[in-house]
Structures are given as structure tokens and as C-alpha cells.
CSV table of C-alpha atoms in Angstrom, one decimal:
chain,number,residue,atom,x,y,z
B,1384,MET,CA,53.4,4.3,-51.5
B,1385,GLU,CA,53.0,7.9,-50.6
B,1386,ASN,CA,49.4,7.8,-51.9
B,1387,LYS,CA,48.6,4.8,-49.7
B,1388,SER,CA,50.0,6.5,-46.6
B,1389,THR,CA,47.9,9.5,-47.3
B,1390,LYS,CA,44.8,7.3,-47.5
B,1391,ILE,CA,45.6,5.7,-44.1
B,1392,LEU,CA,46.1,9.1,-42.5
B,1393,ILE,CA,42.8,10.3,-43.9
B,1394,ALA,CA,41.0,7.2,-42.5
B,1395,ILE,CA,42.6,7.7,-39.1
B,1396,VAL,CA,41.4,11.3,-39.1
B,1397,ILE,CA,37.8,10.3,-40.0
B,1398,ILE,CA,37.8,7.7,-37.2
B,1399,LEU,CA,39.0,10.3,-34.7
B,1400,VAL,CA,36.3,12.8,-35.9
B,1401,ILE,CA,33.5,10.1,-35.5
B,1402,THR,CA,34.8,9.0,-32.1
B,1403,THR,CA,34.9,12.6,-30.9
B,1404,GLY,CA,31.4,13.2,-32.2
B,1405,VAL,CA,30.1,10.0,-30.4
B,1406,LEU,CA,31.7,11.0,-27.1
B,1407,PHE,CA,30.3,14.5,-27.4
B,1408,THR,CA,26.8,13.1,-28.1
B,1409,ILE,CA,27.1,10.8,-25.1
B,1410,LYS,CA,28.1,13.8,-22.9
B,1411,ILE,CA,25.1,15.8,-24.0
B,1412,ILE,CA,22.7,12.9,-23.4
B,1413,LYS,CA,24.2,12.2,-20.0
B,1414,GLU,CA,23.9,15.9,-19.0
B,1415,LYS,CA,20.2,15.9,-20.0
B,1416,ASN,CA,19.7,12.7,-18.0
B,1417,ASN,CA,21.4,14.1,-14.9
B,1418,GLY,CA,24.6,12.0,-15.5
B,1419,SER,CA,22.9,8.6,-15.8
B,1420,ASP,CA,24.3,6.0,-18.2
B,1421,GLU,CA,21.0,4.1,-18.4
B,1422,VAL,CA,19.3,5.8,-21.3
B,1423,ILE,CA,21.9,5.7,-24.1
B,1424,SER,CA,21.3,3.9,-27.3
B,1425,LEU,CA,23.2,5.3,-30.3
B,1426,GLY,CA,22.6,4.4,-33.9
B,1427,THR,CA,19.2,2.9,-33.3
B,1428,GLU,CA,16.9,4.7,-30.9
B,1429,VAL,CA,17.1,6.6,-27.6
B,1430,LEU,CA,14.6,5.1,-25.2
B,1431,ASP,CA,12.8,7.5,-22.8
B,1432,LYS,CA,13.3,5.9,-19.5
B,1433,LYS,CA,11.5,8.4,-17.5
B,1434,LYS,CA,11.3,7.0,-14.0
B,1435,ASN,CA,8.6,7.3,-11.3
B,1436,GLU,CA,9.7,8.2,-7.8
B,1437,ASN,CA,10.1,4.5,-6.9
B,1438,GLY,CA,13.1,4.4,-9.2
B,1439,LYS,CA,11.6,2.0,-11.6
B,1440,ASN,CA,10.3,2.5,-15.1
B,1441,GLU,CA,6.6,3.4,-14.7
B,1442,LYS,CA,5.3,1.1,-17.5
B,1443,ASN,CA,6.8,-2.0,-15.7
B,1444,LEU,CA,4.8,-1.5,-12.5
B,1445,THR,CA,1.2,-2.5,-12.2
B,1446,THR,CA,0.4,-2.0,-8.6
B,1447,PHE,CA,1.0,1.8,-8.2
B,1448,ASN,CA,1.0,4.0,-11.3
B,1449,GLY,CA,-0.9,6.9,-12.8
B,1450,ILE,CA,-2.0,10.1,-11.0
B,1451,ASP,CA,-5.4,9.1,-9.8
B,1452,ARG,CA,-5.6,10.0,-6.1
B,1453,PRO,CA,-6.2,7.0,-3.8
B,1454,ILE,CA,-9.3,6.6,-1.7
B,1455,ALA,CA,-8.9,4.9,1.7
B,1456,VAL,CA,-12.1,3.1,2.8
B,1457,MET,CA,-12.8,1.9,6.4
B,1458,ILE,CA,-13.8,-1.8,6.1
B,1459,ASP,CA,-15.7,-3.7,8.8
B,1460,ASN,CA,-13.9,-6.8,9.9
B,1461,HIS,CA,-16.4,-8.2,12.4
B,1462,LYS,CA,-17.4,-11.8,11.8
B,1463,SER,CA,-20.9,-10.5,10.9
B,1464,ALA,CA,-19.4,-8.3,8.2
B,1465,MET,CA,-17.6,-11.1,6.4
B,1466,PRO,CA,-17.2,-11.7,3.5
B,1467,GLN,CA,-16.2,-8.2,2.4
B,1468,ALA,CA,-16.3,-6.7,-1.1
B,1469,GLY,CA,-13.3,-5.2,-2.9
B,1470,LEU,CA,-10.3,-6.3,-0.9
B,1471,ASN,CA,-8.6,-7.9,-3.8
B,1472,ASP,CA,-8.8,-4.6,-5.8
B,1473,ALA,CA,-7.0,-2.7,-3.1
B,1474,TYR,CA,-3.3,-2.1,-3.5
B,1475,ILE,CA,-2.8,-1.8,0.2
B,1476,VAL,CA,-5.0,-3.0,3.1
B,1477,TYR,CA,-4.1,-1.9,6.6
B,1478,GLU,CA,-5.4,-3.9,9.6
B,1479,MET,CA,-5.4,-2.4,13.1
B,1480,ILE,CA,-6.8,-3.1,16.5
B,1481,VAL,CA,-10.0,-1.4,17.6
B,1482,GLU,CA,-12.2,-1.7,20.8
B,1483,GLY,CA,-13.2,-5.1,22.1
B,1484,GLY,CA,-10.2,-7.0,20.6
B,1485,GLU,CA,-11.7,-6.5,17.2
B,1486,THR,CA,-9.8,-5.2,14.2
B,1487,ARG,CA,-10.8,-2.9,11.4
B,1488,LEU,CA,-9.4,-2.7,7.8
B,1489,MET,CA,-8.6,0.3,5.7
B,1490,ALA,CA,-8.4,-0.5,2.0
B,1491,LEU,CA,-6.7,1.8,-0.5
B,1492,PHE,CA,-7.9,1.9,-4.1
B,1493,LYS,CA,-6.2,3.8,-7.0
B,1494,GLY,CA,-7.8,4.2,-10.4
B,1495,LYS,CA,-10.4,1.5,-9.8
B,1496,ASN,CA,-14.1,1.4,-10.9
B,1497,LEU,CA,-15.9,-0.8,-8.4
B,1498,ASP,CA,-19.6,-1.3,-8.0
B,1499,LYS,CA,-19.4,-2.5,-4.4
B,1500,ILE,CA,-17.0,-1.7,-1.5
B,1501,GLY,CA,-17.8,-2.6,2.0
B,1502,PRO,CA,-19.1,-3.1,4.6
B,1503,ILE,CA,-18.0,0.4,5.5
B,1504,ARG,CA,-17.6,1.4,9.1
B,1505,SER,CA,-16.8,4.4,11.2
B,1506,ALA,CA,-13.5,6.3,11.5
B,1507,ARG,CA,-10.8,5.8,14.2
B,1508,HIS,CA,-8.3,8.6,14.6
B,1509,TYR,CA,-5.1,6.6,14.1
B,1510,PHE,CA,-6.2,5.3,10.7
B,1511,LEU,CA,-5.9,8.9,9.6
B,1512,ASP,CA,-2.1,8.7,9.9
B,1513,TYR,CA,-2.0,6.2,7.1
B,1514,ALA,CA,-4.6,7.9,4.9
B,1515,LEU,CA,-2.5,11.1,5.1
B,1516,GLU,CA,0.8,9.4,4.3
B,1517,ASN,CA,-0.8,8.0,1.2
B,1518,ASP,CA,-2.5,11.3,0.3
B,1519,ALA,CA,-5.8,9.4,0.2
B,1520,ILE,CA,-9.4,10.7,0.4
B,1521,TYR,CA,-10.6,9.1,3.7
B,1522,VAL,CA,-14.0,7.3,3.4
B,1523,HIS,CA,-16.0,6.3,6.5
B,1524,TYR,CA,-19.5,5.9,7.9
B,1525,GLY,CA,-19.6,7.9,11.1
B,1526,TRP,CA,-16.7,8.5,13.4
B,1527,SER,CA,-15.4,8.4,17.0
B,1528,PRO,CA,-15.1,11.7,18.8
B,1529,GLN,CA,-11.3,11.5,18.4
B,1530,ALA,CA,-11.5,10.9,14.7
B,1531,GLU,CA,-14.0,13.7,14.2
B,1532,ARG,CA,-11.7,16.1,16.1
B,1533,ASP,CA,-8.5,15.0,14.2
B,1534,ILE,CA,-10.2,15.1,10.8
B,1535,ALA,CA,-10.8,18.8,11.3
B,1536,LYS,CA,-7.5,19.4,13.1
B,1537,LEU,CA,-5.4,17.7,10.4
B,1538,GLY,CA,-7.4,18.9,7.4
B,1539,VAL,CA,-8.2,15.4,6.2
B,1540,ASN,CA,-10.1,15.3,2.9
B,1541,ASN,CA,-12.9,12.9,4.0
B,1542,VAL,CA,-16.2,11.5,2.8
B,1543,ASN,CA,-18.6,10.6,5.7
B,1544,GLY,CA,-21.2,8.3,4.3
B,1545,LEU,CA,-23.4,8.8,7.3
B,1546,VAL,CA,-24.4,12.3,6.0
B,1547,GLN,CA,-24.7,11.3,2.4
B,1548,SER,CA,-27.8,10.2,0.5
B,1549,ALA,CA,-29.0,6.6,0.6
B,1550,ASN,CA,-28.3,6.4,-3.1
B,1551,ASP,CA,-24.6,7.0,-2.5
B,1552,PHE,CA,-24.2,4.8,0.6
B,1553,TRP,CA,-26.8,2.1,1.2
B,1554,ARG,CA,-27.5,-0.9,3.4
B,1555,ALA,CA,-27.1,-4.1,1.4
B,1556,LYS,CA,-29.3,-7.2,1.9
B,1557,GLY,CA,-27.9,-10.3,3.4
B,1558,LYS,CA,-26.1,-8.7,6.4
B,1559,SER,CA,-27.5,-7.0,9.5
B,1560,SER,CA,-26.9,-3.5,10.6
B,1561,PRO,CA,-24.3,-2.0,11.3
B,1562,HIS,CA,-22.4,-4.5,9.2
B,1563,ASN,CA,-24.0,-3.8,5.8
B,1564,VAL,CA,-23.2,-0.3,4.5
B,1565,VAL,CA,-21.7,-0.3,1.0
B,1566,SER,CA,-20.9,2.2,-1.8
B,1567,THR,CA,-19.1,2.5,-5.1
B,1568,THR,CA,-15.9,4.2,-6.2
B,1569,LYS,CA,-18.0,6.3,-8.6
B,1570,ASN,CA,-20.2,7.6,-5.8
B,1571,ILE,CA,-17.3,8.3,-3.6
B,1572,LEU,CA,-15.4,10.2,-6.3
B,1573,ASN,CA,-18.5,12.2,-7.3
B,1574,ILE,CA,-18.9,13.3,-3.6
B,1575,ALA,CA,-15.2,14.1,-3.4
B,1576,GLU,CA,-15.4,16.2,-6.5
B,1577,ALA,CA,-18.4,18.1,-5.2
B,1578,LYS,CA,-16.4,18.9,-2.1
B,1579,ASP,CA,-13.7,20.3,-4.3
B,1580,TYR,CA,-11.1,17.8,-3.3
B,1581,SER,CA,-8.4,17.1,-5.8
B,1582,LEU,CA,-8.9,13.8,-7.6
B,1583,LYS,CA,-5.2,13.7,-8.7
B,1584,SER,CA,-2.1,13.1,-6.8
B,1585,ASP,CA,1.6,13.1,-7.6
B,1586,LYS,CA,2.7,11.8,-4.2
B,1587,LYS,CA,5.0,8.8,-4.4
B,1588,SER,CA,4.2,5.4,-3.2
B,1589,VAL,CA,4.8,4.6,0.5
B,1590,LEU,CA,6.2,1.2,-0.6
B,1591,ASN,CA,9.3,0.9,-2.8
B,1592,TYR,CA,7.8,-1.4,-5.5
B,1593,VAL,CA,10.1,-3.0,-8.0
B,1594,SER,CA,9.3,-4.9,-11.2
B,1595,ASP,CA,11.9,-7.6,-10.7
B,1596,GLU,CA,10.8,-10.5,-8.4
B,1597,VAL,CA,12.0,-10.1,-4.8
B,1598,ASN,CA,13.1,-13.3,-3.2
B,1599,LEU,CA,14.3,-12.7,0.3
B,1600,ASN,CA,17.6,-14.0,1.4
B,1601,SER,CA,16.5,-15.4,4.8
B,1602,GLU,CA,16.5,-18.6,6.8
B,1603,GLN,CA,13.1,-17.7,8.2
B,1604,LYS,CA,10.5,-19.7,6.2
B,1605,ALA,CA,7.0,-18.2,6.0
B,1606,ASN,CA,4.9,-20.7,4.2
B,1607,LYS,CA,2.3,-20.4,6.9
B,1608,PHE,CA,2.1,-17.9,9.7
B,1609,SER,CA,-0.4,-16.3,12.1
B,1610,ILE,CA,-0.7,-13.0,14.0
B,1611,LYS,CA,-2.7,-13.0,17.2
B,1612,TYR,CA,-4.3,-9.5,17.6
B,1613,SER,CA,-6.4,-10.6,20.6
B,1614,ASP,CA,-8.1,-13.6,22.1
B,1615,TYR,CA,-10.9,-12.8,19.8
B,1616,ASN,CA,-9.1,-12.2,16.6
B,1617,THR,CA,-6.2,-14.1,14.9
B,1618,VAL,CA,-5.3,-13.5,11.2
B,1619,SER,CA,-3.2,-16.0,9.3
B,1620,TYR,CA,-1.8,-16.6,5.8
B,1621,THR,CA,-0.9,-19.7,3.8
B,1622,TYR,CA,1.5,-19.5,0.9
B,1623,ASN,CA,0.6,-20.9,-2.5
B,1624,SER,CA,3.8,-21.6,-4.4
B,1625,ASP,CA,2.0,-21.9,-7.8
B,1626,SER,CA,0.4,-18.5,-7.7
B,1627,LYS,CA,3.2,-17.0,-5.5
B,1628,LYS,CA,0.6,-15.4,-3.3
B,1629,TYR,CA,-0.8,-15.8,0.2
B,1630,LEU,CA,-4.3,-16.9,1.0
B,1631,ARG,CA,-5.7,-14.9,3.9
B,1632,TYR,CA,-7.7,-16.3,6.9
B,1633,SER,CA,-9.4,-14.5,9.7
B,1634,ARG,CA,-10.6,-16.5,12.8
B,1635,ASN,CA,-9.7,-19.7,11.1
B,1636,THR,CA,-12.0,-18.9,8.2
B,1637,LYS,CA,-10.6,-18.4,4.7
B,1638,GLN,CA,-11.6,-15.0,3.5
B,1639,VAL,CA,-13.4,-14.6,0.1
B,1640,ASP,CA,-15.0,-11.8,-1.8
B,1641,TRP,CA,-18.6,-11.0,-1.0
B,1642,ASP,CA,-19.9,-11.4,-4.5
B,1643,THR,CA,-17.2,-13.2,-6.6
B,1644,LYS,CA,-16.3,-15.7,-3.9
B,1645,GLU,CA,-12.7,-15.4,-5.0
B,1646,ASN,CA,-10.1,-16.1,-2.3
B,1647,VAL,CA,-8.7,-13.0,-0.7
B,1648,PHE,CA,-4.9,-13.0,-1.3
B,1649,ALA,CA,-1.8,-11.0,-0.8
B,1650,LYS,CA,1.5,-10.8,-2.6
B,1651,ASN,CA,3.2,-9.0,0.3
B,1652,ILE,CA,2.6,-8.8,4.0
B,1653,ILE,CA,4.2,-6.3,6.3
B,1654,ILE,CA,3.9,-6.7,10.1
B,1655,THR,CA,4.5,-3.7,12.3
B,1656,PHE,CA,4.4,-4.0,16.1
B,1657,VAL,CA,2.9,-0.9,17.7
B,1658,LYS,CA,2.0,-0.2,21.3
B,1659,ASN,CA,-1.7,0.3,21.8
B,1660,SER,CA,-3.6,1.5,24.9
B,1661,THR,CA,-7.2,2.1,25.9
B,1662,LEU,CA,-8.4,5.7,25.8
B,1663,ASN,CA,-9.7,7.3,29.0
B,1664,ASP,CA,-12.3,9.4,27.2
B,1665,GLY,CA,-15.1,9.0,29.7
B,1666,GLU,CA,-17.3,6.9,27.5
B,1667,ASN,CA,-16.0,3.5,28.6
B,1668,LYS,CA,-16.2,2.0,25.1
B,1669,GLY,CA,-12.7,0.7,25.2
B,1670,ARG,CA,-11.5,2.8,22.2
B,1671,GLN,CA,-7.9,2.4,21.4
B,1672,THR,CA,-5.0,4.7,20.5
B,1673,LEU,CA,-1.6,3.8,18.9
B,1674,ASP,CA,1.9,5.0,19.7
B,1675,ASN,CA,3.0,4.7,16.0
B,1676,VAL,CA,5.3,7.7,15.5
B,1677,GLY,CA,9.0,6.7,15.8
B,1678,THR,CA,10.7,3.4,15.0
B,1679,CYS,CA,8.9,0.1,15.4
B,1680,ASP,CA,10.0,-3.5,14.8
B,1681,GLY,CA,8.4,-5.7,12.2
B,1682,TYR,CA,8.6,-8.2,9.4
B,1683,TYR,CA,8.5,-8.2,5.6
B,1684,ILE,CA,7.0,-11.4,4.1
B,1685,THR,CA,6.8,-12.5,0.5
B,1686,ASN,CA,7.4,-15.6,-1.6
B,1687,GLY,CA,7.5,-17.9,1.4
B,1688,LYS,CA,10.2,-16.1,3.3
B,1689,ALA,CA,10.3,-13.4,6.0
B,1690,ILE,CA,12.9,-10.9,7.2
B,1691,LYS,CA,13.0,-8.6,10.2
B,1692,ILE,CA,12.6,-4.9,9.4
B,1693,LYS,CA,12.3,-1.5,11.1
B,1694,CYS,CA,9.3,0.7,10.4
B,1695,GLU,CA,10.2,4.4,10.7
B,1696,LYS,CA,7.5,7.1,10.9
B,1697,LYS,CA,8.6,10.6,11.8
B,1698,SER,CA,5.1,12.2,12.2
B,1699,ARG,CA,1.5,11.4,11.7
B,1700,LYS,CA,1.5,12.9,8.2
B,1701,GLU,CA,4.9,11.6,7.0
B,1702,GLN,CA,5.3,8.4,5.1
B,1703,THR,CA,6.5,5.3,6.9
B,1704,VAL,CA,9.8,4.0,5.6
B,1705,TYR,CA,10.4,0.3,5.9
B,1706,LYS,CA,14.0,-0.7,6.2
B,1707,ASP,CA,16.0,-3.9,6.5
B,1708,MET,CA,18.3,-4.5,9.5
B,1709,GLN,CA,21.2,-2.9,7.5
B,1710,GLY,CA,19.2,0.3,7.3
B,1711,ASN,CA,18.3,0.0,3.6
B,1712,GLU,CA,14.8,0.7,2.4
B,1713,ILE,CA,13.3,-2.7,1.5
B,1714,LYS,CA,12.3,-3.5,-2.1
B,1715,VAL,CA,8.7,-4.7,-2.3
B,1716,ASN,CA,7.2,-7.0,-4.9
B,1717,ASP,CA,4.9,-5.5,-7.5
B,1718,GLY,CA,1.6,-6.7,-6.1
B,1719,ASN,CA,-1.0,-6.0,-3.3
B,1720,THR,CA,0.1,-5.7,0.3
B,1721,PHE,CA,-1.5,-6.3,3.6
B,1722,ILE,CA,0.0,-4.1,6.3
B,1723,GLN,CA,-0.7,-5.7,9.7
B,1724,ILE,CA,-0.3,-3.1,12.4
B,1725,CYS,CA,-0.6,-5.2,15.5
B,1726,PRO,CA,-0.2,-4.8,19.3
B,1727,ILE,CA,3.5,-4.8,20.4
B,1728,ASP,CA,3.0,-8.0,22.3
B,1729,ALA,CA,1.1,-9.8,19.5
B,1730,LYS,CA,2.2,-13.4,19.0
B,1731,VAL,CA,3.5,-14.1,15.5
B,1732,SER,CA,3.9,-17.8,14.7
B,1733,PHE,CA,5.8,-19.1,11.7
B,1734,GLU,CA,5.4,-22.6,10.4
């Protein structure tokens, strides 16, 4: 009987020792992981859940990963420039008003190898704000006086195709000048490297991408909607529930890729209402400027629904933070995004 009690006592001691060891191991792992409980797997394997700055496991995201520095390319959006090349390979495309009621696009590419991007057009100074917040190399073909001044003033790493060789930026057949200048990512990066620009970047994404599907809790349906930039230019989107993406239209024409003829699509659309005004620069060309620093109203649209948001930008160089009406940074679906920066009085119609 005494022998049995001794065995029980020894078993209890062993259990206590093992438990203490396990708890101590957990404590060490948590301390190494800054107190997080997420990474512990005892007895099998400890998974390295090194996160990117979006707060998600890097290997789960496809839209924004790696340390390749983005390039931001000014894309012509005149009707004579359509269709454009490369828009479906951009992880973000910004659209903003320019002179004459036209809009121009700025497409951001990261880690892509593309044989044709364009048509490429000239710089406008307010597009620099969004190249800077993405730490992107800014690519253009010529510039306005304001853009030329601000590129120097703000120290923007830029590639001006107008002063490069015809082998690097050339005029493609099938479109008339000035709506036909194209280039490749390889040419752009080679020029950037020759200018001693860094081709790597550790800057976090402007958008808070998540790998889990975001389905907005909203009564506002957004299966089809339009944004009127001017009497001359209205952009619209139609949701495809099978692909869970939006088809993009400009001036009532479905947009397709220049070469592949694939439909241009978006997983996410962000609308930002920004006050624009005509510059009094003495040239009477109707050039615009934007009052985009501060807090602006907007929408986030994905998977057939829309929510109202606030778009906060503290300075020209600082990243825009997109928040819901409760003040929380919105989670954005892993996929490409069109950011529609439109006039403050632009009419947005949902169907």
C-alpha cells in the first residue's frame, strides 16, 4: 500500500515538472514574439508567423508583397488613347481630373515584367502626392510647369521619357500622337538604376490588405455605379458575381487591354471626393490643382456593396488612411484597386 502511494506521489511530481516546463517554454516563446499567442505550437512544430506591416502573414497576400520598389506610370485616358496597356497588372490605379474635363490615370506596378505600358502622358503636380505616399518611382512623358517645379522641390525620383532614347520610350503604331507613347518595365527600371535610384522599398502598403474575404455589412448595394467627373467623362463599374470583380467602363465603353483585349477589372474601388480648382498660371490651359490634404469623404466598394468612409491625408508625402465611419482603418480585399479621386461635387449614382 505504501509502495502504491509512493508511485502516485512520484507521478504527480513528474506531471508538475512537465507542466512547469511547458509553461516556462510558452513564456519564452511569447517574450520572443512580443507577447503574442498566435505562434505557439508545442510538441509538433513552431510556425514562423512573421507578419508584414499590414498585419497579415506575407505568404497569404498576393497583391502587395516583396521588396521591389513600385513604379507609378502616368497613363493617358483620352478616348484616342484607349485601350491602354497594363492596367490589369497594376495593383493600384489612381484616376484624377485634369484640364478640359479629362482624367488621367496613374498605374502602380510592383515586381512586374511587362513588355508594354501606356500610352504614357505628362506629369501633373498633384499626382506626385500619391507617388510619394507609395514610395514609387514616378514615370511620365513631359510635365506641366507645376509638376517640374514640385519634382525638384520634393525630391521625387522620376523618369521623364521625353528625354530618354527612342529605344526606351517609343511611339506605337495604331494610335496618333500624343496618345501613343509606350515603354516597358525593364526599360524604366534600367533608367532608374542608372540614375542611382533605389529599386527596393520596405515601405508598407497604403491599403490595409487582408487575405480573408471582406464582405461589407451595408445596406448600400453597389452592383452597378457611376462617377461623373465632368460632362465629358463618366466612369462606371458593373459587378460580376461569378468572378467577384468589377468590369470598368469609361464614357459608356467597356475598357479592355490594348493587346490582350481582356476586360479591365477591379476587385476594390475607393472613391475620394476632393475639391479641385483651375490654376491661374498665366497660360490659360485650364490646368487643375487639388485640395487633397486633410480629411475627405468617400466610399469603399467591393463584392457588390459600398460603405461611406473618411480619407485622411496629413501631408503631401504622408500615406492616406482610409477609415470607416467609426474611425477604424478599413480592411481591403486582396486584389487590385482603382482609387477614384473625383471632384467634390461629382455625382455618384448607385444601382
